[in-house]
Amino acid sequence: QHLEKSAVLQEARVFNETPINPRKCAHILTKILYLINQGEHLGVTEATESFFAMTKLFQSNDPTLRRMCYLTIKEMSSIAEDVIIVTSSLTKDMTGKDDNYRGPAVRALCQITDVSAAFPVGQLCHLLKTSNDVVKRWVNEAQEAASSDNIMVQYHALGLLYHVRKNDRLAVNKMLSKFTRHGLKSPFAYCMMIRIASKLLEEEAGSRDSPLFDFIESCLRNKHEMVVYEAASAIVNLPNCTAKELAPAVSVLQLFCSSPKAALRYAAVRTLNKVAMKHPSAVTACNLDLENLVTDSNRSIATLAITTLLKTGSESSIDRLMKQISSFMSEISDEFKVVVVQAINALCQKYPRKHAVLMNFLFTMLREEGGFEYKRAIVDCIISIIEENSESKETGLSHLCEFIEDCEFTVLATRILHLLGQEGPKTNNPSKYIRFIYNRVVLEHEEVRAGAVSALAKFGAQNEEMLPSILVLLRRCVMDDDNEVRDRATFYLNVLEQKQKALNAGYILNGLTVSIPGLERALHQYTLEPSEKPFDLKSVPLATAPVIEQRAENAPVAVVKQPEKVAATRQEIFQEQLAAIPEFRELGPLFKSSSEPVALTELETEYVVRCTKHTFVNHMVFQVENKLLTG
């Protein structure tokens, strides 16, 4: 409507007319709210004048206009002056008999009431954050409200009582004891009681002899489904819960699996899925109900049912489950597909004889459309199967070779190339992988080409028959457009031409075992202080973790640009300090230093002694620090 602030404020003079036109006034209030929410700045005087005019609208009993008044009061409370003038009108609505007015009036009142004026207003839960002492004086009124027949009043009253007493464990226990004895009418209040009881149980280290646990278990027999599920979920999530304690909760969830309500079926199967991770045997009794959910029209429920069955089902049921999964995999989101893949991964570890069936299913999923996380989950699963089951190695590598032919994710392609370089030369027919690897050199971008060159070098280093062919391919790579690819090809070519197994092992197969940042610092220092003595690699600290982890799969990943200045690690500092002492200079590279000094004396004493342990290949050095603490 191309609203202008001045025109809308001019229209607001209609509020002073009698009789009040509710429809017209509500429309003008809508315009004011629209301008405020669009970022239009209202001056204090403008806002105050409009606000005072609006207070006359309380004379009308039109419900729509009254609700618009509540909204406008909340929006203008921070702009206009003397908004407290509507307190009496809001209090009247709050204490009236019309429930449509009472709730909104309380919310509007919270926006305009300060602590000094709060005493006559009533029990306002929002004031608890800013004026705890004031609210504590109304505990008796809150306790009376907790006995109300209105389920929402009872729920909010219980919440208020808990927040007032939550820092007093004994008071909370007494409150729970009182309400568990006399019972509650509100299912919402019961749910809150269950959550409070669960929190207290966790703080008690999960003692199952507590009356709190008995209360939660008794809620499994409540007439409200909401309360029953809340109780079952609380038991399932208790730490260190045994199968015996889980049994009643699982029985309830099993009943929910056949509920006509989709929300209950989803809640039940999701919770059973969680139980199956730690206690698969406890869920086995529900397998028949879960199988019925595999064909559920809600695909989220069907997916969770399948993944739960994969965790709890028998070896004989795997083929049937795989067929059922394949019927709807294309209809679910990547998020649920990842859940399915993770369940299949767990199944592979449980039933290694089924790796062929599972591998074929994973490869079918790998060829379908999907995002990075989904494809990475499948690749991770196939690699874990290859590592744990030697019989599946060649099948898995063949599937991965076909995948990288059309792989659009660089990280996955380089990871697979690295795996081919590690495992391919050990297979019965290593030459069949060379075509797939060299195709990456011809068809891919520089990062993947660099990974492919490294993989080729590993084949040449481990197979003398293939070495001449590998050398030919590497000579072609020396002319690559990318520096990293050329450097790798040149380096590997020169090493392989020496035909020495020790060189191959040290520089191609095993790689560097030193700290990469430490090597960079040592080389930089060597260039700053020229010497006729050759650079000694033994002066560089060893890597505390495999280089493959430091560089995210080492060889296949393209060089990552390091910052110009690499900060020295704690271990590198110790290496330099120890190397400066003549007696320690011949000990070789430092392997690891203890992460924190160990106190050899009581910390409270005046004289403190601490020890740091330095581990070398054949020696241990103990660095002892003495410190006198004075007042």
XYZ file of C-alpha atoms in Angstrom:
631
model
C 0.000 0.000 0.000
C 3.106 2.253 -0.143
C 2.735 3.256 3.486
C 4.213 6.472 4.802
C 4.795 7.023 8.496
C 3.253 10.499 8.626
C 0.097 9.373 6.814
C -0.356 6.348 9.111
C 0.107 8.459 12.266
C -2.440 10.917 10.898
C -4.892 8.043 10.445
C -4.320 7.016 14.070
C -6.435 10.030 15.170
C -9.428 7.797 14.347
C -8.776 6.116 17.724
C -10.261 9.202 19.459
C -13.565 9.004 17.597
C -16.762 7.670 19.137
C -18.170 5.223 18.534
C -15.046 3.124 17.889
C -14.853 1.414 14.512
C -13.085 -1.883 15.439
C -12.371 -3.018 11.878
C -10.878 0.317 10.803
C -8.834 0.729 14.020
C -7.436 -2.809 13.781
C -6.333 -2.072 10.215
C -4.504 1.079 11.327
C -2.782 -0.832 14.169
C -1.671 -3.367 11.568
C -0.093 -0.558 9.552
C 1.745 0.756 12.634
C 3.085 -2.723 13.453
C 4.124 -3.204 9.845
C 6.105 0.046 9.818
C 7.855 -0.789 13.106
C 8.812 -4.288 11.922
C 10.095 -2.913 8.623
C 12.594 -0.803 10.555
C 10.746 2.525 10.353
C 11.937 4.821 13.155
C 9.198 6.303 15.323
C 10.174 9.270 17.456
C 9.394 9.196 21.177
C 6.784 11.955 20.867
C 5.130 10.348 17.839
C 5.041 6.935 19.498
C 3.724 8.319 22.796
C 0.888 10.269 21.132
C -0.197 7.204 19.133
C 0.079 5.016 22.230
C -2.148 7.287 24.351
C -4.721 7.427 21.552
C -4.649 3.626 21.344
C -5.446 3.185 25.074
C -8.995 4.400 24.349
C -9.513 1.291 22.214
C -9.841 -0.787 25.414
C -13.398 0.593 25.606
C -14.272 -1.748 22.739
C -14.935 -5.448 23.453
C -14.068 -6.579 19.923
C -11.689 -9.586 20.393
C -9.669 -8.963 17.208
C -9.082 -5.305 18.081
C -8.121 -6.277 21.646
C -5.508 -8.747 20.416
C -4.083 -6.096 18.094
C -3.843 -3.748 21.083
C -1.819 -6.332 23.026
C 0.581 -6.752 20.094
C 0.997 -2.998 19.646
C 1.641 -2.467 23.373
C 4.484 -5.011 23.279
C 6.034 -3.450 20.166
C 5.787 0.171 21.360
C 6.727 -0.427 25.009
C 10.378 0.318 24.247
C 9.639 3.445 22.172
C 6.808 5.377 23.833
C 6.915 7.038 27.249
C 4.557 6.392 30.174
C 3.328 3.089 28.727
C 2.654 2.055 32.323
C -0.655 3.902 31.978
C -2.277 0.767 30.483
C -1.364 -1.377 33.518
C -4.846 -1.143 35.011
C -6.480 -2.136 31.705
C -4.171 -5.112 31.296
C -4.599 -6.169 34.934
C -8.358 -6.077 34.479
C -8.082 -8.344 31.426
C -5.646 -10.631 33.227
C -7.945 -11.158 36.206
C -11.105 -11.382 34.106
C -13.016 -14.532 33.197
C -12.275 -14.479 29.468
C -9.396 -16.886 28.775
C -8.818 -15.300 25.351
C -7.699 -12.108 27.104
C -5.900 -13.449 30.157
C -2.837 -14.984 28.463
C -2.098 -12.134 26.031
C -2.673 -9.578 28.804
C -0.051 -11.266 31.002
C 2.468 -11.288 28.156
C 1.852 -7.611 27.394
C 2.049 -6.748 31.089
C 5.482 -8.407 31.355
C 6.781 -6.010 28.704
C 5.776 -2.823 30.505
C 6.141 -3.727 34.203
C 9.315 -2.962 36.122
C 10.311 -4.650 39.399
C 9.211 -1.754 41.611
C 5.698 -1.879 40.202
C 5.429 -5.645 40.034
C 3.966 -6.365 43.478
C 0.273 -5.896 42.682
C 0.479 -7.522 39.274
C 0.450 -11.254 40.126
C 2.522 -14.322 39.386
C 4.602 -13.562 36.281
C 7.005 -16.287 35.349
C 9.107 -13.944 33.219
C 10.004 -11.862 36.269
C 11.907 -14.824 37.711
C 14.963 -14.001 35.596
C 15.258 -10.419 36.783
C 13.620 -10.379 40.240
C 13.923 -13.798 41.819
C 13.243 -12.519 45.345
C 9.955 -10.955 44.302
C 8.691 -14.168 42.743
C 9.696 -16.234 45.784
C 7.124 -14.301 47.824
C 4.411 -15.749 45.602
C 5.307 -19.401 46.174
C 2.085 -19.990 48.126
C 0.003 -18.657 45.246
C 1.976 -20.851 42.817
C 1.322 -23.916 44.980
C -2.379 -23.156 44.932
C -2.226 -22.805 41.147
C -0.550 -26.229 40.954
C -3.844 -27.706 42.226
C -5.843 -25.979 39.495
C -8.208 -27.980 37.297
C -6.782 -26.212 34.247
C -4.008 -28.443 32.870
C -1.954 -25.555 31.469
C -2.169 -23.544 34.701
C -1.000 -26.605 36.629
C 1.874 -27.144 34.195
C 3.102 -23.547 34.387
C 2.730 -23.467 38.166
C 4.893 -26.594 38.508
C 7.482 -25.064 36.190
C 7.561 -21.881 38.249
C 7.948 -23.818 41.511
C 10.801 -25.849 40.067
C 12.683 -22.812 38.770
C 12.347 -21.090 42.132
C 13.741 -24.152 43.957
C 16.045 -25.725 41.384
C 19.193 -24.734 43.290
C 17.877 -26.418 46.456
C 18.022 -30.178 45.849
C 16.154 -31.043 49.053
C 13.306 -28.639 48.192
C 12.998 -30.131 44.696
C 12.857 -33.650 46.135
C 10.134 -32.600 48.565
C 8.153 -30.997 45.752
C 8.387 -34.150 43.633
C 7.431 -36.315 46.607
C 4.369 -34.180 47.283
C 3.093 -34.253 43.702
C 3.811 -37.951 43.190
C 1.707 -38.734 46.267
C -1.254 -36.537 45.377
C -1.035 -36.955 41.612
C -1.470 -34.431 38.835
C -4.184 -33.829 36.261
C -2.010 -32.234 33.617
C -0.060 -34.578 31.272
C 2.278 -31.662 30.570
C 3.040 -31.383 34.279
C 3.723 -35.130 34.406
C 6.193 -34.791 31.549
C 7.973 -32.000 33.388
C 8.063 -34.118 36.573
C 9.650 -36.985 34.623
C 12.350 -34.687 33.234
C 13.096 -33.251 36.666
C 13.286 -36.755 38.154
C 15.613 -37.913 35.351
C 17.938 -35.010 35.947
C 18.090 -35.784 39.665
C 18.734 -39.478 38.922
C 21.660 -38.590 36.676
C 23.128 -36.444 39.453
C 22.758 -39.417 41.808
C 24.832 -41.522 39.388
C 21.710 -43.341 38.246
C 20.757 -45.193 41.443
C 17.856 -47.473 40.457
C 16.762 -48.003 44.073
C 15.596 -44.411 44.236
C 11.864 -43.620 44.488
C 12.469 -41.266 41.568
C 13.079 -44.252 39.273
C 9.966 -45.935 40.642
C 7.986 -42.786 39.801
C 9.271 -42.720 36.219
C 8.500 -46.425 35.811
C 4.979 -45.900 37.205
C 4.374 -43.266 34.508
C 4.637 -46.055 31.924
C 1.117 -46.984 33.029
C -0.303 -43.463 32.706
C -3.461 -43.019 30.614
C -1.856 -40.258 28.504
C 0.334 -41.432 25.614
C 2.491 -38.319 25.941
C 3.397 -39.194 29.535
C 4.009 -42.857 28.705
C 6.443 -41.968 25.908
C 8.216 -39.380 28.061
C 8.746 -42.007 30.764
C 9.993 -44.612 28.278
C 12.372 -42.094 26.689
C 13.681 -41.078 30.134
C 14.464 -44.696 31.077
C 16.180 -45.361 27.748
C 18.391 -42.275 28.139
C 19.455 -43.019 31.720
C 23.193 -43.813 31.819
C 24.254 -47.417 32.497
C 20.704 -48.728 32.180
C 20.587 -52.556 32.198
C 18.532 -54.726 29.830
C 16.249 -55.691 32.734
C 15.501 -52.043 33.539
C 14.920 -51.315 29.859
C 12.403 -54.141 29.407
C 9.223 -52.283 30.548
C 10.135 -49.226 28.446
C 10.790 -51.384 25.378
C 7.423 -53.132 25.857
C 5.624 -49.789 25.814
C 7.521 -48.667 22.708
C 6.612 -51.950 21.033
C 2.917 -51.153 21.536
C 3.436 -47.691 20.053
C 4.883 -49.291 16.882
C 1.368 -50.435 15.938
C -0.295 -47.112 16.816
C -2.483 -45.492 14.140
C -0.751 -42.157 14.917
C 2.329 -41.583 12.750
C 3.930 -39.370 15.411
C 3.809 -42.176 17.978
C 5.155 -44.754 15.510
C 8.011 -42.428 14.600
C 8.810 -41.678 18.253
C 8.762 -45.379 19.136
C 10.978 -46.579 16.307
C 13.420 -43.698 16.760
C 13.822 -44.523 20.447
C 14.145 -48.259 19.760
C 16.842 -47.417 17.232
C 18.740 -45.639 19.985
C 18.332 -48.629 22.335
C 19.578 -51.015 19.634
C 22.950 -49.244 19.565
C 23.809 -50.389 23.096
C 21.348 -53.196 23.844
C 20.383 -54.901 20.548
C 19.187 -58.022 22.380
C 16.620 -55.935 24.276
C 14.982 -54.868 21.002
C 14.932 -58.316 19.377
C 11.432 -58.970 20.753
C 10.160 -56.023 18.657
C 11.535 -57.314 15.333
C 8.146 -58.499 14.040
C 6.564 -55.083 14.756
C 9.556 -53.356 13.156
C 9.237 -55.484 10.014
C 5.650 -54.313 9.672
C 6.923 -50.719 9.699
C 9.313 -51.312 6.801
C 6.390 -50.761 4.418
C 5.091 -47.731 6.343
C 3.920 -44.872 4.122
C 6.073 -42.507 6.163
C 9.577 -43.058 4.777
C 11.271 -41.694 7.898
C 9.585 -44.408 9.958
C 10.454 -47.082 7.364
C 14.127 -46.042 7.331
C 14.447 -46.117 11.105
C 12.696 -49.495 11.205
C 15.135 -50.913 8.660
C 18.234 -49.592 10.417
C 16.985 -50.929 13.749
C 16.388 -54.346 12.192
C 19.887 -54.282 10.712
C 21.254 -53.877 14.218
C 19.069 -56.535 15.803
C 18.217 -58.967 12.978
C 19.756 -62.372 12.351
C 22.211 -63.301 9.595
C 19.501 -65.167 7.661
C 17.342 -62.029 7.396
C 19.991 -59.827 5.769
C 19.174 -60.702 2.129
C 15.490 -60.001 2.664
C 16.219 -56.709 4.425
C 18.515 -55.566 1.611
C 15.716 -56.121 -0.930
C 13.284 -54.146 1.215
C 15.723 -51.265 1.610
C 16.437 -51.020 -2.116
C 12.733 -50.535 -2.840
C 12.628 -47.074 -1.255
C 16.237 -45.801 -1.010
C 15.629 -43.349 -3.850
C 12.692 -41.805 -1.967
C 14.490 -40.788 1.237
C 16.848 -37.901 1.955
C 20.645 -38.171 2.141
C 20.459 -37.748 5.911
C 18.484 -40.983 6.293
C 20.615 -42.717 3.658
C 23.683 -42.048 5.819
C 21.880 -43.692 8.754
C 21.252 -46.780 6.599
C 24.922 -46.923 5.531
C 26.095 -46.684 9.143
C 23.784 -49.561 10.068
C 25.177 -51.650 7.183
C 28.709 -50.895 8.398
C 27.853 -52.277 11.836
C 26.263 -55.323 10.189
C 29.427 -56.046 8.188
C 31.413 -56.260 11.406
C 28.812 -58.530 12.974
C 28.371 -60.945 10.026
C 31.586 -60.969 7.926
C 30.314 -63.841 5.759
C 27.687 -61.503 4.292
C 30.225 -58.985 2.980
C 29.533 -59.882 -0.670
C 25.810 -59.102 -0.423
C 26.414 -55.921 1.534
C 29.251 -54.791 -0.727
C 27.079 -55.141 -3.850
C 24.316 -53.161 -2.184
C 26.768 -50.408 -1.181
C 28.150 -50.231 -4.700
C 24.628 -49.848 -6.103
C 24.094 -46.943 -3.695
C 27.449 -45.471 -4.713
C 26.372 -45.242 -8.363
C 23.188 -43.344 -7.504
C 22.871 -39.594 -7.106
C 23.816 -38.171 -3.717
C 25.708 -35.505 -1.809
C 29.232 -35.562 -0.390
C 28.352 -36.772 3.124
C 26.309 -39.649 1.729
C 29.024 -40.755 -0.702
C 31.724 -40.381 1.941
C 29.748 -42.620 4.331
C 29.568 -45.337 1.638
C 33.291 -45.061 0.824
C 34.161 -45.212 4.534
C 32.012 -48.324 4.878
C 33.604 -50.093 1.885
C 37.117 -49.226 3.097
C 36.365 -50.546 6.593
C 35.103 -53.815 5.047
C 38.302 -54.092 2.966
C 40.498 -53.512 6.022
C 38.672 -56.029 8.201
C 38.010 -58.775 5.644
C 40.868 -59.756 3.325
C 38.541 -61.834 1.137
C 36.600 -58.697 0.168
C 39.674 -56.664 -0.786
C 39.688 -57.203 -4.555
C 35.914 -56.847 -4.887
C 35.948 -53.617 -2.886
C 38.892 -52.142 -4.796
C 37.201 -52.922 -8.112
C 34.033 -51.140 -7.002
C 36.030 -48.104 -5.860
C 37.971 -48.040 -9.152
C 34.712 -47.781 -11.080
C 33.462 -45.083 -8.711
C 36.428 -42.739 -9.257
C 35.833 -42.883 -13.007
C 32.932 -40.450 -12.472
C 33.641 -39.139 -8.958
C 33.003 -35.414 -8.587
C 34.436 -35.139 -5.064
C 38.192 -34.498 -4.936
C 38.601 -35.654 -1.329
C 37.009 -39.027 -2.069
C 38.982 -39.520 -5.294
C 42.338 -38.815 -3.620
C 41.467 -41.025 -0.683
C 40.605 -43.947 -2.961
C 43.818 -43.424 -4.958
C 45.799 -43.555 -1.734
C 44.032 -46.794 -0.798
C 44.787 -48.271 -4.249
C 48.457 -47.394 -3.790
C 48.498 -49.146 -0.426
C 46.466 -52.265 -1.163
C 46.610 -52.679 -4.969
C 50.232 -53.946 -5.201
C 49.428 -56.722 -2.683
C 46.598 -58.220 -4.758
C 46.873 -61.222 -7.128
C 46.605 -59.075 -10.255
C 47.904 -55.573 -9.447
C 48.267 -54.502 -13.086
C 44.484 -54.207 -13.574
C 44.398 -51.125 -11.319
C 47.001 -49.175 -13.318
C 44.534 -48.197 -16.048
C 42.112 -46.662 -13.535
C 44.908 -44.761 -11.781
C 46.532 -43.422 -14.948
C 43.132 -42.313 -16.285
C 43.064 -39.874 -13.392
C 46.370 -38.378 -14.580
C 44.914 -37.845 -18.039
C 41.389 -36.715 -17.170
C 41.377 -35.050 -13.731
C 42.515 -31.743 -12.233
C 45.845 -31.227 -10.491
C 44.967 -32.430 -6.975
C 43.720 -35.797 -8.206
C 46.616 -36.052 -10.705
C 49.096 -35.604 -7.844
C 47.397 -38.384 -5.881
C 47.469 -40.658 -8.933
C 51.226 -40.103 -9.410
C 51.889 -41.124 -5.808
C 49.742 -44.244 -6.229
C 51.645 -45.235 -9.397
C 54.970 -44.858 -7.581
C 53.846 -47.287 -4.882
C 53.077 -49.930 -7.494
C 56.556 -49.493 -8.984
C 58.216 -49.671 -5.574
C 56.636 -53.041 -4.745
C 56.533 -54.861 -8.080
C 59.683 -55.321 -10.156
C 57.777 -56.689 -13.167
C 55.639 -53.564 -13.411
C 58.518 -51.144 -12.740
C 59.443 -50.492 -16.431
C 55.820 -49.625 -17.273
C 55.513 -47.401 -14.201
C 58.714 -45.535 -15.152
C 57.275 -44.843 -18.621
C 54.080 -43.428 -17.111
C 56.001 -41.289 -14.607
C 58.191 -39.842 -17.394
C 55.002 -38.643 -19.085
C 53.900 -36.999 -15.830
C 57.176 -35.029 -15.647
C 55.795 -32.782 -18.385
C 52.555 -32.002 -16.461
C 51.307 -28.402 -16.271
C 51.108 -28.418 -12.465
C 54.198 -27.902 -10.284
C 53.095 -30.371 -7.626
C 52.439 -33.147 -10.143
C 55.781 -32.524 -11.911
C 57.716 -32.445 -8.623
C 56.182 -35.683 -7.403
C 56.772 -37.441 -10.729
C 60.412 -36.240 -10.864
C 61.080 -37.269 -7.261
C 59.535 -40.731 -7.563
C 61.162 -41.312 -10.942
C 64.647 -40.637 -9.567
C 64.075 -42.855 -6.538
C 62.664 -45.773 -8.539
C 65.478 -45.598 -11.122
C 67.966 -46.410 -8.351
C 66.211 -49.798 -7.918
C 67.077 -49.975 -4.234
C 64.497 -51.440 -1.865
C 65.765 -49.362 1.051
C 65.234 -46.136 -0.894
C 61.797 -47.278 -2.024
C 60.788 -48.122 1.529
C 62.161 -44.917 3.029
C 60.938 -42.383 0.495
C 57.903 -43.926 -1.262
C 56.245 -46.595 0.851
C 56.774 -45.356 4.397
C 57.215 -41.644 3.841
C 58.589 -39.194 6.358
C 58.110 -39.923 10.056
C 59.197 -36.492 11.187
C 57.099 -33.509 12.208
C 56.348 -31.558 9.019
C 56.279 -28.126 10.769
C 59.455 -29.137 12.627
C 61.165 -30.071 9.350
C 60.193 -26.725 7.837
C 61.619 -24.829 10.812
C 64.840 -26.869 10.798
C 65.381 -26.362 7.048
C 64.686 -22.632 7.372
C 67.218 -22.398 10.206
C 69.752 -24.313 8.094
C 69.412 -21.770 5.266
C 69.892 -18.884 7.711
C 73.149 -20.364 9.029
C 75.055 -21.786 6.020
C 77.307 -24.738 6.851
C 79.507 -27.169 4.926
C 78.041 -29.965 7.021
C 75.021 -31.621 5.283
C 71.577 -31.181 6.784
C 70.884 -33.957 9.300
C 67.312 -35.254 9.222
C 67.872 -36.792 12.664
C 67.825 -33.311 14.175
C 64.115 -32.972 13.330
C 61.558 -34.093 15.983
C 59.603 -37.220 15.106
C 55.885 -36.940 14.391
C 53.765 -37.814 17.438
C 51.062 -39.107 15.075
C 51.388 -40.805 11.677
C 52.049 -38.349 8.852
C 48.974 -39.780 7.100
C 46.827 -38.220 9.821
C 48.675 -34.902 9.790
C 48.162 -34.448 6.042
C 44.712 -36.050 5.691
C 45.757 -39.161 3.789
C 49.285 -37.963 2.979
C 50.222 -38.586 -0.643
C 47.006 -38.147 -2.587
C 46.135 -34.779 -1.183
C 47.523 -31.816 -3.066
C 49.949 -29.576 -1.251
C 48.205 -27.332 1.211
C 49.584 -23.830 1.368
C 51.171 -23.375 4.769
C 51.308 -19.981 6.449
C 54.551 -18.121 6.021
C 55.438 -18.547 9.699
C 54.761 -21.871 11.386
C 54.353 -21.588 15.148
C 56.675 -23.855 17.113
C 54.974 -26.658 18.980
C 55.731 -27.466 22.604
C 57.683 -30.563 21.523
C 59.784 -28.614 19.011
C 60.725 -26.120 21.726
C 61.830 -28.997 23.992
C 63.797 -30.514 21.067
C 65.715 -27.263 20.571
C 66.338 -26.833 24.307
C 67.634 -30.400 24.720
C 69.781 -30.207 21.566
C 71.487 -27.139 23.021
C 72.841 -29.268 25.920
C 76.032 -31.110 24.824
C 75.243 -34.250 26.862
C 71.903 -34.712 25.096
C 73.008 -33.816 21.594
C 73.777 -37.407 20.577
C 70.464 -38.873 21.765
C 68.834 -38.409 18.351
C 65.411 -36.956 17.561
C 62.898 -36.415 20.368
C 59.976 -38.834 19.980
C 57.536 -37.373 22.532
C 57.362 -35.211 25.654
C 54.731 -35.623 28.353
C 51.792 -33.314 27.768
C 51.741 -31.918 31.317
C 54.407 -31.856 34.061
C 53.782 -34.384 36.844
C 53.726 -32.972 40.392
C 56.170 -34.845 42.646
C 55.095 -32.940 45.765
C 51.792 -31.787 47.223
C 50.539 -28.672 45.463
C 49.729 -27.000 48.791
C 53.309 -27.175 50.111
C 55.718 -24.232 49.997
C 58.247 -26.160 47.905
C 56.864 -27.592 44.629
C 58.721 -30.113 42.443
C 57.454 -31.037 38.968
C 58.806 -33.457 36.361
C 58.503 -33.523 32.555
C 59.339 -36.786 30.736
C 61.168 -36.694 27.368
C 61.221 -39.944 25.349
C 63.952 -40.672 22.785
C 64.469 -43.827 20.711
C 66.822 -45.471 23.258
C 66.812 -43.018 26.156
C 64.547 -41.290 28.688
C 65.274 -37.801 30.032
C 63.541 -36.449 33.156
C 63.387 -32.672 33.453
C 62.833 -31.654 37.092
C 61.682 -28.152 38.066
C 61.925 -26.825 41.627
C 59.913 -23.828 42.758
C 59.737 -22.116 46.142
C 56.379 -20.473 46.807
C 56.578 -17.439 49.093
C 53.752 -15.390 50.573
